[in-house]
Amino acid sequence: MKSTGILGVGHAVPERKLTNADLEKMVDTSDEWITTRTGIKERRIADPGIAASDLAAAAAQEALERARMSPSEIDLIIVATVTGDYVFPSTACLVQDRLGIPNAAAYDLAAGCSGFVYALDQAWHGVRSGAYGAALVIGVDVLSRITDWQDRSTCVLFGDGAGAVVVGPVRDGFGVLATYLGSDGSGASKLYIPAGGSRQPLTPETLTAREQYIRMCGNDVFKFAVRVMEDATLEVLRRAGLTSGDVNLFVPHQANIRIIDAAARRLGIDWDRIVVNVDRYGNTSAASIPLALSEALQAGRIKAGDYIVCVGFGAGLTWGAAAMRWDGREAYR
Ligand code: UT7
């Protein structure tokens, strides 16, 4: 098996900001409620006409530049998303064409907010086995298109964005050390979209009932999230032969500052080792972890040899964690 890890990271977010003050004018909410319950102050919203592949391609382009690699070196593209441009074809194929990546295998993967870690796991296995030379892993979501802007319990939470990494060979002993993925489909209806799939196609009635938008049992997802953030982190650390004391940087899914805080306390990880940007972007679903990782690199918070743990949870219900040792070929060093 070849040592395999992240060679470059990039991200892209829409320019338009939606603040808590803006939301106060749209639904019965307040900056005070949103800030204390979630930690979110603003989020980015894609303009009409901007789709997942637009953000994904921009993030991937930056990741390739940071890795100093050309599109022709990529032979696998995995896009984690639940808001692809179309039901089919995959958004990965649109990115393949947009970036001029010749003949790469390309597919989308739906694991909600855990999607990036799921896709990273697949790319890691694909490259380390020798089946692929290098992969692009992209987490992207345009949740604003599936958000019910009349539902104050969900619309204050979400935002749009993309993050991307190039996965390829690294020095021995570096790169991804272990992954851990899991699911519990008995919680499927805790976070889902009722209509628009094969179980309930869109009809005038489903549209009137606003069933084309996200429905969530926030409290149940909250409790699930705190539990799996801790459990998944401990399991991936065990698989990597590490303890939480070894972790230089913890990159959790950015859903709610209270979930991050509760998980960090349980794991004994202090704030200066945690990446937090939920205040500026809200919950960007599959984009959240690579977006946080990209910003941490740009801020100089990661150096060669650092141990990093990424952990996510989301619709499915799903969870996923990855532990890695940073190689440092990445251009921000
Ligand atoms: O990526 C995975 C996706 N999802 C998540 O990670 C979400 C996980 N869950 C959460 O983050 C939290 O459960 C929420 C932020 C969604 C909600 O926080 P909470 O502390 O669990 O609040 P709650 O749902 O128990 O609601 C408390 C009250 C309710 O009023 P009553 O029934 O107590 O009178 C809600 O109606 O807050 C009310 N409320 C709001 N008030 C003002 C709900 N949303 C709002 C709002 N503004 N936006």
mmCIF file of C-alpha atoms and ligand atoms in Angstrom:
data_model
loop_
_atom_site.group_PDB
_atom_site.id
_atom_site.type_symbol
_atom_site.label_atom_id
_atom_site.label_comp_id
_atom_site.label_asym_id
_atom_site.label_seq_id
_atom_site.Cartn_x
_atom_site.Cartn_y
_atom_site.Cartn_z
ATOM 1 C CA MET A 1 0.000 0.000 0.000
ATOM 2 C CA LYS A 2 1.306 3.438 -0.927
ATOM 3 C CA SER A 3 1.236 6.193 1.718
ATOM 4 C CA THR A 4 -1.521 8.512 0.480
ATOM 5 C CA GLY A 5 -2.713 11.892 1.667
ATOM 6 C CA ILE A 6 -3.769 15.409 0.819
ATOM 7 C CA LEU A 7 -1.516 17.306 -1.615
ATOM 8 C CA GLY A 8 -3.534 20.507 -2.016
ATOM 9 C CA VAL A 9 -6.675 22.155 -0.665
ATOM 10 C CA GLY A 10 -8.992 24.836 -2.050
ATOM 11 C CA HIS A 11 -12.378 26.355 -1.399
ATOM 12 C CA ALA A 12 -14.987 28.594 -3.000
ATOM 13 C CA VAL A 13 -17.964 30.406 -1.506
ATOM 14 C CA PRO A 14 -20.536 32.749 -3.040
ATOM 15 C CA GLU A 15 -19.935 36.466 -2.432
ATOM 16 C CA ARG A 16 -23.424 37.266 -1.174
ATOM 17 C CA LYS A 17 -23.763 37.252 2.612
ATOM 18 C CA LEU A 18 -27.001 36.679 4.485
ATOM 19 C CA THR A 19 -26.721 37.997 8.037
ATOM 20 C CA ASN A 20 -28.820 37.258 11.099
ATOM 21 C CA ALA A 21 -30.204 40.790 10.755
ATOM 22 C CA ASP A 22 -31.367 39.904 7.233
ATOM 23 C CA LEU A 23 -33.086 36.773 8.576
ATOM 24 C CA GLU A 24 -34.877 38.826 11.239
ATOM 25 C CA LYS A 25 -36.720 40.479 8.332
ATOM 26 C CA MET A 26 -37.646 37.137 6.747
ATOM 27 C CA VAL A 27 -38.865 34.947 9.660
ATOM 28 C CA ASP A 28 -39.751 35.325 13.343
ATOM 29 C CA THR A 29 -36.210 35.024 14.744
ATOM 30 C CA SER A 30 -33.493 37.144 16.325
ATOM 31 C CA ASP A 31 -29.746 37.570 16.110
ATOM 32 C CA GLU A 32 -29.660 36.735 19.821
ATOM 33 C CA TRP A 33 -31.469 33.366 19.359
ATOM 34 C CA ILE A 34 -29.386 32.322 16.347
ATOM 35 C CA THR A 35 -26.087 33.338 17.954
ATOM 36 C CA THR A 36 -26.671 31.675 21.319
ATOM 37 C CA ARG A 37 -28.275 28.489 19.915
ATOM 38 C CA THR A 38 -25.954 27.956 16.931
ATOM 39 C CA GLY A 39 -22.981 30.358 16.940
ATOM 40 C CA ILE A 40 -23.856 31.433 13.387
ATOM 41 C CA LYS A 41 -23.672 35.150 12.468
ATOM 42 C CA GLU A 42 -23.826 34.997 8.672
ATOM 43 C CA ARG A 43 -23.813 32.559 5.770
ATOM 44 C CA ARG A 44 -23.144 32.731 2.013
ATOM 45 C CA ILE A 45 -25.933 32.318 -0.530
ATOM 46 C CA ALA A 46 -25.404 31.492 -4.215
ATOM 47 C CA ASP A 47 -26.909 33.900 -6.717
ATOM 48 C CA PRO A 48 -29.537 32.541 -9.114
ATOM 49 C CA GLY A 49 -27.820 30.621 -11.902
ATOM 50 C CA ILE A 50 -24.905 29.484 -9.739
ATOM 51 C CA ALA A 51 -24.978 25.715 -9.207
ATOM 52 C CA ALA A 52 -22.960 23.110 -7.331
ATOM 53 C CA SER A 53 -20.582 22.455 -10.237
ATOM 54 C CA ASP A 54 -19.642 26.159 -10.416
ATOM 55 C CA LEU A 55 -18.491 26.238 -6.793
ATOM 56 C CA ALA A 56 -17.001 22.733 -7.031
ATOM 57 C CA ALA A 57 -14.903 23.578 -10.095
ATOM 58 C CA ALA A 58 -13.563 26.776 -8.493
ATOM 59 C CA ALA A 59 -12.575 24.944 -5.298
ATOM 60 C CA ALA A 60 -11.000 22.092 -7.275
ATOM 61 C CA GLN A 61 -9.043 24.519 -9.451
ATOM 62 C CA GLU A 62 -7.543 26.105 -6.341
ATOM 63 C CA ALA A 63 -6.712 22.691 -4.830
ATOM 64 C CA LEU A 64 -4.897 21.672 -8.035
ATOM 65 C CA GLU A 65 -2.916 24.929 -8.036
ATOM 66 C CA ARG A 66 -1.948 24.480 -4.383
ATOM 67 C CA ALA A 67 -0.831 20.909 -5.147
ATOM 68 C CA ARG A 68 1.055 22.225 -8.201
ATOM 69 C CA MET A 69 -0.591 19.554 -10.304
ATOM 70 C CA SER A 70 -2.173 19.621 -13.724
ATOM 71 C CA PRO A 71 -5.652 18.264 -14.486
ATOM 72 C CA SER A 72 -4.132 15.473 -16.563
ATOM 73 C CA GLU A 73 -2.603 13.939 -13.420
ATOM 74 C CA ILE A 74 -6.067 13.267 -11.934
ATOM 75 C CA ASP A 75 -7.795 9.989 -12.765
ATOM 76 C CA LEU A 76 -10.577 9.906 -10.154
ATOM 77 C CA ILE A 77 -13.122 12.600 -9.217
ATOM 78 C CA ILE A 78 -15.564 12.122 -6.334
ATOM 79 C CA VAL A 79 -18.057 14.862 -5.544
ATOM 80 C CA ALA A 80 -19.849 14.627 -2.206
ATOM 81 C CA THR A 81 -23.137 16.502 -2.491
ATOM 82 C CA VAL A 82 -26.900 16.310 -1.981
ATOM 83 C CA THR A 83 -27.534 19.323 -4.214
ATOM 84 C CA GLY A 84 -25.933 18.400 -7.538
ATOM 85 C CA ASP A 85 -26.743 20.487 -10.623
ATOM 86 C CA TYR A 86 -29.062 17.742 -11.904
ATOM 87 C CA VAL A 87 -30.574 14.466 -10.694
ATOM 88 C CA PHE A 88 -28.276 13.076 -13.380
ATOM 89 C CA PRO A 89 -25.664 13.250 -14.795
ATOM 90 C CA SER A 90 -23.371 13.514 -11.797
ATOM 91 C CA THR A 91 -21.842 16.819 -10.817
ATOM 92 C CA ALA A 92 -18.466 15.021 -10.896
ATOM 93 C CA CYS A 93 -18.831 14.608 -14.689
ATOM 94 C CA LEU A 94 -19.583 18.327 -15.060
ATOM 95 C CA VAL A 95 -16.417 19.139 -13.073
ATOM 96 C CA GLN A 96 -14.415 16.677 -15.190
ATOM 97 C CA ASP A 97 -15.464 18.522 -18.330
ATOM 98 C CA ARG A 98 -15.099 22.020 -16.845
ATOM 99 C CA LEU A 99 -11.524 21.425 -15.656
ATOM 100 C CA GLY A 100 -10.495 19.413 -18.716
ATOM 101 C CA ILE A 101 -9.507 16.333 -16.734
ATOM 102 C CA PRO A 102 -9.160 13.689 -19.457
ATOM 103 C CA ASN A 103 -11.134 10.455 -19.014
ATOM 104 C CA ALA A 104 -11.149 10.404 -15.193
ATOM 105 C CA ALA A 105 -13.573 8.111 -13.391
ATOM 106 C CA ALA A 106 -16.168 10.483 -11.954
ATOM 107 C CA TYR A 107 -19.119 10.020 -9.635
ATOM 108 C CA ASP A 108 -21.170 11.704 -6.907
ATOM 109 C CA LEU A 109 -21.651 10.398 -3.411
ATOM 110 C CA ALA A 110 -24.546 11.253 -1.089
ATOM 111 C CA ALA A 111 -23.793 10.999 2.628
ATOM 112 C CA GLY A 112 -25.097 14.396 3.710
ATOM 113 C CA CYS A 113 -22.707 16.385 5.855
ATOM 114 C CA SER A 114 -20.484 13.290 6.266
ATOM 115 C CA GLY A 115 -20.019 13.188 2.481
ATOM 116 C CA PHE A 116 -16.561 14.712 2.344
ATOM 117 C CA VAL A 117 -15.102 12.185 4.792
ATOM 118 C CA TYR A 118 -16.824 9.335 2.930
ATOM 119 C CA ALA A 119 -15.326 10.550 -0.360
ATOM 120 C CA LEU A 120 -11.887 11.050 1.178
ATOM 121 C CA ASP A 121 -12.016 7.463 2.447
ATOM 122 C CA GLN A 122 -12.804 6.154 -1.047
ATOM 123 C CA ALA A 123 -10.084 8.218 -2.702
ATOM 124 C CA TRP A 124 -7.569 7.153 -0.072
ATOM 125 C CA HIS A 125 -8.313 3.474 -0.678
ATOM 126 C CA GLY A 126 -8.264 3.982 -4.448
ATOM 127 C CA VAL A 127 -4.884 5.697 -4.544
ATOM 128 C CA ARG A 128 -3.100 3.667 -1.864
ATOM 129 C CA SER A 129 -4.060 0.423 -3.604
ATOM 130 C CA GLY A 130 -2.542 1.672 -6.854
ATOM 131 C CA ALA A 131 -5.858 1.616 -8.736
ATOM 132 C CA TYR A 132 -5.674 5.402 -9.249
ATOM 133 C CA GLY A 133 -2.721 7.793 -9.454
ATOM 134 C CA ALA A 134 -4.345 10.870 -7.898
ATOM 135 C CA ALA A 135 -7.884 11.907 -7.032
ATOM 136 C CA LEU A 136 -9.931 15.056 -6.639
ATOM 137 C CA VAL A 137 -12.292 14.959 -3.668
ATOM 138 C CA ILE A 138 -14.846 17.753 -3.560
ATOM 139 C CA GLY A 139 -17.472 18.559 -0.947
ATOM 140 C CA VAL A 140 -20.082 20.967 -2.274
ATOM 141 C CA ASP A 141 -23.616 21.931 -1.386
ATOM 142 C CA VAL A 142 -26.029 24.672 -2.374
ATOM 143 C CA LEU A 143 -28.401 24.092 0.507
ATOM 144 C CA SER A 144 -30.106 27.446 -0.077
ATOM 145 C CA ARG A 145 -31.978 25.743 -2.959
ATOM 146 C CA ILE A 146 -33.491 23.056 -0.709
ATOM 147 C CA THR A 147 -34.030 25.239 2.363
ATOM 148 C CA ASP A 148 -37.544 26.259 3.371
ATOM 149 C CA TRP A 149 -37.122 30.013 3.802
ATOM 150 C CA GLN A 150 -40.402 30.100 5.740
ATOM 151 C CA ASP A 151 -39.185 27.593 8.372
ATOM 152 C CA ARG A 152 -37.264 29.437 11.081
ATOM 153 C CA SER A 153 -36.120 26.200 12.721
ATOM 154 C CA THR A 154 -33.954 25.292 9.696
ATOM 155 C CA CYS A 155 -33.443 28.330 7.463
ATOM 156 C CA VAL A 156 -31.141 30.089 9.929
ATOM 157 C CA LEU A 157 -28.706 27.157 9.896
ATOM 158 C CA PHE A 158 -27.566 26.588 6.344
ATOM 159 C CA GLY A 159 -25.259 28.163 3.769
ATOM 160 C CA ASP A 160 -23.642 27.430 0.398
ATOM 161 C CA GLY A 161 -20.015 26.574 -0.401
ATOM 162 C CA ALA A 162 -17.420 24.127 -1.701
ATOM 163 C CA GLY A 163 -14.121 22.697 -0.559
ATOM 164 C CA ALA A 164 -11.767 20.412 -2.475
ATOM 165 C CA VAL A 165 -8.626 18.383 -1.910
ATOM 166 C CA VAL A 166 -6.192 16.593 -4.195
ATOM 167 C CA VAL A 167 -5.348 13.129 -2.865
ATOM 168 C CA GLY A 168 -2.131 11.467 -3.981
ATOM 169 C CA PRO A 169 1.086 9.740 -2.898
ATOM 170 C CA VAL A 170 2.935 11.235 0.092
ATOM 171 C CA ARG A 171 6.066 10.381 2.076
ATOM 172 C CA ASP A 172 6.004 7.123 4.040
ATOM 173 C CA GLY A 173 4.369 7.549 7.428
ATOM 174 C CA PHE A 174 2.415 10.623 6.307
ATOM 175 C CA GLY A 175 -1.019 11.183 4.804
ATOM 176 C CA VAL A 176 -4.245 9.506 5.852
ATOM 177 C CA LEU A 177 -3.541 7.056 8.696
ATOM 178 C CA ALA A 178 -7.056 5.728 9.304
ATOM 179 C CA THR A 179 -10.698 6.337 8.507
ATOM 180 C CA TYR A 180 -13.914 5.277 10.178
ATOM 181 C CA LEU A 181 -17.341 5.509 8.510
ATOM 182 C CA GLY A 182 -20.744 4.409 9.731
ATOM 183 C CA SER A 183 -24.482 4.815 9.364
ATOM 184 C CA ASP A 184 -27.797 4.312 11.152
ATOM 185 C CA GLY A 185 -30.600 4.416 8.595
ATOM 186 C CA SER A 186 -33.233 4.074 11.313
ATOM 187 C CA GLY A 187 -32.721 7.825 11.723
ATOM 188 C CA ALA A 188 -33.342 8.586 8.038
ATOM 189 C CA SER A 189 -36.467 10.636 8.712
ATOM 190 C CA LYS A 190 -34.701 12.805 11.298
ATOM 191 C CA LEU A 191 -33.147 14.811 8.475
ATOM 192 C CA TYR A 192 -34.526 14.469 4.974
ATOM 193 C CA ILE A 193 -36.543 15.885 2.090
ATOM 194 C CA PRO A 194 -39.964 14.202 1.907
ATOM 195 C CA ALA A 195 -40.775 14.721 -1.782
ATOM 196 C CA GLY A 196 -38.975 14.784 -5.105
ATOM 197 C CA GLY A 197 -37.588 11.252 -5.032
ATOM 198 C CA SER A 198 -39.028 7.942 -6.237
ATOM 199 C CA ARG A 199 -41.050 7.416 -3.029
ATOM 200 C CA GLN A 200 -42.955 10.658 -3.384
ATOM 201 C CA PRO A 201 -42.520 12.447 -6.719
ATOM 202 C CA LEU A 202 -43.323 16.157 -6.781
ATOM 203 C CA THR A 203 -47.008 16.943 -7.221
ATOM 204 C CA PRO A 204 -48.983 20.172 -6.803
ATOM 205 C CA GLU A 205 -49.989 18.839 -3.359
ATOM 206 C CA THR A 206 -46.417 18.153 -2.204
ATOM 207 C CA LEU A 207 -45.365 21.591 -3.417
ATOM 208 C CA THR A 208 -48.190 23.219 -1.459
ATOM 209 C CA ALA A 209 -47.074 21.267 1.632
ATOM 210 C CA ARG A 210 -43.498 22.493 0.986
ATOM 211 C CA GLU A 211 -42.248 18.910 1.008
ATOM 212 C CA GLN A 212 -39.475 19.670 -1.475
ATOM 213 C CA TYR A 213 -37.490 21.276 1.348
ATOM 214 C CA ILE A 214 -35.327 20.019 4.237
ATOM 215 C CA ARG A 215 -37.167 18.652 7.272
ATOM 216 C CA MET A 216 -35.198 18.113 10.452
ATOM 217 C CA CYS A 217 -35.794 17.023 14.060
ATOM 218 C CA GLY A 218 -33.147 19.406 15.371
ATOM 219 C CA ASN A 219 -33.060 18.113 18.924
ATOM 220 C CA ASP A 220 -32.625 14.465 17.918
ATOM 221 C CA VAL A 221 -29.912 15.318 15.406
ATOM 222 C CA PHE A 222 -28.179 17.410 18.055
ATOM 223 C CA LYS A 223 -27.985 14.504 20.530
ATOM 224 C CA PHE A 224 -26.895 12.078 17.799
ATOM 225 C CA ALA A 225 -24.227 14.544 16.654
ATOM 226 C CA VAL A 226 -22.606 15.028 20.042
ATOM 227 C CA ARG A 227 -22.474 11.272 20.604
ATOM 228 C CA VAL A 228 -21.033 10.308 17.217
ATOM 229 C CA MET A 229 -18.543 13.176 17.099
ATOM 230 C CA GLU A 230 -16.973 11.734 20.247
ATOM 231 C CA ASP A 231 -17.330 8.058 19.308
ATOM 232 C CA ALA A 232 -16.096 8.463 15.721
ATOM 233 C CA THR A 233 -13.111 10.537 16.821
ATOM 234 C CA LEU A 234 -12.103 7.993 19.471
ATOM 235 C CA GLU A 235 -12.467 5.115 17.004
ATOM 236 C CA VAL A 236 -10.406 6.745 14.252
ATOM 237 C CA LEU A 237 -7.717 7.696 16.793
ATOM 238 C CA ARG A 238 -7.652 4.089 18.005
ATOM 239 C CA ARG A 239 -7.278 2.841 14.426
ATOM 240 C CA ALA A 240 -4.457 5.320 13.810
ATOM 241 C CA GLY A 241 -2.679 4.442 17.059
ATOM 242 C CA LEU A 242 -3.113 7.981 18.424
ATOM 243 C CA THR A 243 -4.761 9.652 21.416
ATOM 244 C CA SER A 244 -6.667 12.947 21.529
ATOM 245 C CA GLY A 245 -3.562 14.471 23.140
ATOM 246 C CA ASP A 246 -1.619 13.822 19.896
ATOM 247 C CA VAL A 247 -4.052 15.818 17.747
ATOM 248 C CA ASN A 248 -2.653 19.171 16.598
ATOM 249 C CA LEU A 249 -5.806 20.239 14.784
ATOM 250 C CA PHE A 250 -9.380 19.024 15.052
ATOM 251 C CA VAL A 251 -11.521 19.872 12.000
ATOM 252 C CA PRO A 252 -15.138 19.082 12.897
ATOM 253 C CA HIS A 253 -18.231 19.454 10.731
ATOM 254 C CA GLN A 254 -19.459 23.021 11.224
ATOM 255 C CA ALA A 255 -23.137 22.650 12.114
ATOM 256 C CA ASN A 256 -23.491 24.310 15.483
ATOM 257 C CA ILE A 257 -20.929 25.784 17.881
ATOM 258 C CA ARG A 258 -22.652 23.995 20.779
ATOM 259 C CA ILE A 259 -22.153 20.592 19.105
ATOM 260 C CA ILE A 260 -18.464 21.365 18.503
ATOM 261 C CA ASP A 261 -18.074 22.606 22.069
ATOM 262 C CA ALA A 262 -19.776 19.559 23.616
ATOM 263 C CA ALA A 263 -17.704 17.121 21.530
ATOM 264 C CA ALA A 264 -14.477 18.977 22.290
ATOM 265 C CA ARG A 265 -15.158 18.912 26.035
ATOM 266 C CA ARG A 266 -15.866 15.184 25.989
ATOM 267 C CA LEU A 267 -12.657 14.579 24.029
ATOM 268 C CA GLY A 268 -10.564 16.982 26.113
ATOM 269 C CA ILE A 269 -9.506 19.019 23.077
ATOM 270 C CA ASP A 270 -8.929 22.707 23.887
ATOM 271 C CA TRP A 271 -10.151 25.540 21.668
ATOM 272 C CA ASP A 272 -6.800 26.496 20.164
ATOM 273 C CA ARG A 273 -6.666 23.051 18.510
ATOM 274 C CA ILE A 274 -10.123 23.331 16.895
ATOM 275 C CA VAL A 275 -11.058 24.953 13.585
ATOM 276 C CA VAL A 276 -14.293 26.962 13.819
ATOM 277 C CA ASN A 277 -15.808 28.997 10.982
ATOM 278 C CA VAL A 278 -19.499 28.192 11.493
ATOM 279 C CA ASP A 279 -19.977 31.827 12.571
ATOM 280 C CA ARG A 280 -19.175 33.022 9.018
ATOM 281 C CA TYR A 281 -20.617 30.246 6.856
ATOM 282 C CA GLY A 282 -23.282 28.374 8.825
ATOM 283 C CA ASN A 283 -23.705 24.698 7.995
ATOM 284 C CA THR A 284 -22.459 24.124 4.439
ATOM 285 C CA SER A 285 -23.075 20.355 4.562
ATOM 286 C CA ALA A 286 -20.509 18.361 2.559
ATOM 287 C CA ALA A 287 -18.410 21.507 2.023
ATOM 288 C CA SER A 288 -17.975 22.276 5.695
ATOM 289 C CA ILE A 289 -14.910 20.176 6.560
ATOM 290 C CA PRO A 290 -12.777 20.925 3.462
ATOM 291 C CA LEU A 291 -13.756 24.613 3.718
ATOM 292 C CA ALA A 292 -12.566 24.685 7.344
ATOM 293 C CA LEU A 293 -9.398 22.775 6.424
ATOM 294 C CA SER A 294 -8.644 25.169 3.564
ATOM 295 C CA GLU A 295 -9.058 28.234 5.784
ATOM 296 C CA ALA A 296 -6.890 26.686 8.505
ATOM 297 C CA LEU A 297 -4.105 26.135 5.959
ATOM 298 C CA GLN A 298 -4.388 29.650 4.603
ATOM 299 C CA ALA A 299 -4.171 30.976 8.169
ATOM 300 C CA GLY A 300 -0.921 29.039 8.701
ATOM 301 C CA ARG A 301 -2.427 26.770 11.368
ATOM 302 C CA ILE A 302 -1.070 23.543 9.826
ATOM 303 C CA LYS A 303 2.577 22.552 9.474
ATOM 304 C CA ALA A 304 4.336 19.454 8.185
ATOM 305 C CA GLY A 305 4.083 16.547 10.618
ATOM 306 C CA ASP A 306 0.898 17.763 12.320
ATOM 307 C CA TYR A 307 -1.736 15.208 13.240
ATOM 308 C CA ILE A 308 -5.203 16.250 12.026
ATOM 309 C CA VAL A 309 -8.590 14.680 12.673
ATOM 310 C CA CYS A 310 -11.633 15.489 10.525
ATOM 311 C CA VAL A 311 -15.013 14.302 11.786
ATOM 312 C CA GLY A 312 -18.502 14.747 10.379
ATOM 313 C CA PHE A 313 -22.093 13.613 10.864
ATOM 314 C CA GLY A 314 -25.214 14.108 8.836
ATOM 315 C CA ALA A 315 -28.232 12.845 6.955
ATOM 316 C CA GLY A 316 -28.600 9.093 6.693
ATOM 317 C CA LEU A 317 -27.891 9.239 9.520
ATOM 318 C CA THR A 318 -24.170 8.943 8.822
ATOM 319 C CA TRP A 319 -20.849 9.705 10.439
ATOM 320 C CA GLY A 320 -17.241 9.633 9.322
ATOM 321 C CA ALA A 321 -13.806 10.467 10.650
ATOM 322 C CA ALA A 322 -10.319 10.577 9.151
ATOM 323 C CA ALA A 323 -6.982 10.864 10.938
ATOM 324 C CA MET A 324 -3.966 12.070 9.007
ATOM 325 C CA ARG A 325 -0.403 13.249 9.394
ATOM 326 C CA TRP A 326 0.254 16.311 7.271
ATOM 327 C CA ASP A 327 2.968 15.763 4.665
ATOM 328 C CA GLY A 328 3.550 19.440 3.964
ATOM 329 C CA ARG A 329 3.945 19.331 0.194
ATOM 330 C CA GLU A 330 0.953 21.678 0.254
ATOM 331 C CA ALA A 331 1.860 25.132 -1.013
ATOM 332 C CA TYR A 332 0.853 27.130 2.063
ATOM 333 C CA ARG A 333 3.798 25.844 4.103
HETATM 334 O O1 UT7 B 1 -25.355 18.808 9.595
HETATM 335 C C1 UT7 B 1 -26.332 18.161 10.327
HETATM 336 C C2 UT7 B 1 -27.518 19.037 10.311
HETATM 337 N N1 UT7 B 1 -28.157 19.431 11.467
HETATM 338 C C3 UT7 B 1 -27.669 19.805 12.674
HETATM 339 O O2 UT7 B 1 -26.547 19.703 13.005
HETATM 340 C C4 UT7 B 1 -28.675 20.405 13.629
HETATM 341 C C5 UT7 B 1 -28.549 19.893 15.017
HETATM 342 N N2 UT7 B 1 -29.476 20.579 15.871
HETATM 343 C C6 UT7 B 1 -29.284 21.857 16.305
HETATM 344 O O3 UT7 B 1 -28.285 22.458 15.969
HETATM 345 C C7 UT7 B 1 -30.285 22.444 17.240
HETATM 346 O O4 UT7 B 1 -31.195 21.450 17.651
HETATM 347 C C8 UT7 B 1 -31.054 23.661 16.637
HETATM 348 C C9 UT7 B 1 -30.124 24.839 16.474
HETATM 349 C C10 UT7 B 1 -31.648 23.266 15.299
HETATM 350 C C11 UT7 B 1 -32.189 24.062 17.552
HETATM 351 O O5 UT7 B 1 -31.679 24.366 18.830
HETATM 352 P P1 UT7 B 1 -32.385 23.783 20.140
HETATM 353 O O6 UT7 B 1 -31.669 24.308 21.291
HETATM 354 O O7 UT7 B 1 -32.431 22.285 19.954
HETATM 355 O O8 UT7 B 1 -33.818 24.441 20.059
HETATM 356 P P2 UT7 B 1 -35.249 23.757 19.923
HETATM 357 O O9 UT7 B 1 -35.395 23.115 18.589
HETATM 358 O O10 UT7 B 1 -35.453 22.910 21.142
HETATM 359 O O11 UT7 B 1 -36.181 25.006 19.981
HETATM 360 C C12 UT7 B 1 -36.293 25.806 21.152
HETATM 361 C C13 UT7 B 1 -37.299 26.914 20.893
HETATM 362 C C14 UT7 B 1 -38.621 26.425 20.321
HETATM 363 O O12 UT7 B 1 -39.624 27.189 20.905
HETATM 364 P P3 UT7 B 1 -40.523 26.586 22.099
HETATM 365 O O13 UT7 B 1 -41.199 25.396 21.511
HETATM 366 O O14 UT7 B 1 -39.570 26.256 23.187
HETATM 367 O O15 UT7 B 1 -41.446 27.717 22.412
HETATM 368 C C15 UT7 B 1 -38.544 26.782 18.849
HETATM 369 O O16 UT7 B 1 -39.794 27.033 18.278
HETATM 370 O O17 UT7 B 1 -36.755 27.839 19.926
HETATM 371 C C16 UT7 B 1 -37.727 28.054 18.890
HETATM 372 N N3 UT7 B 1 -37.020 28.340 17.666
HETATM 373 C C17 UT7 B 1 -36.629 29.556 17.294
HETATM 374 N N4 UT7 B 1 -36.783 30.758 17.887
HETATM 375 C C18 UT7 B 1 -36.250 31.822 17.263
HETATM 376 C C19 UT7 B 1 -36.616 27.444 16.716
HETATM 377 N N5 UT7 B 1 -35.960 28.098 15.734
HETATM 378 C C20 UT7 B 1 -35.953 29.405 16.083
HETATM 379 C C21 UT7 B 1 -35.437 30.567 15.474
HETATM 380 N N6 UT7 B 1 -35.594 31.744 16.095
HETATM 381 N N7 UT7 B 1 -34.746 30.528 14.301
#
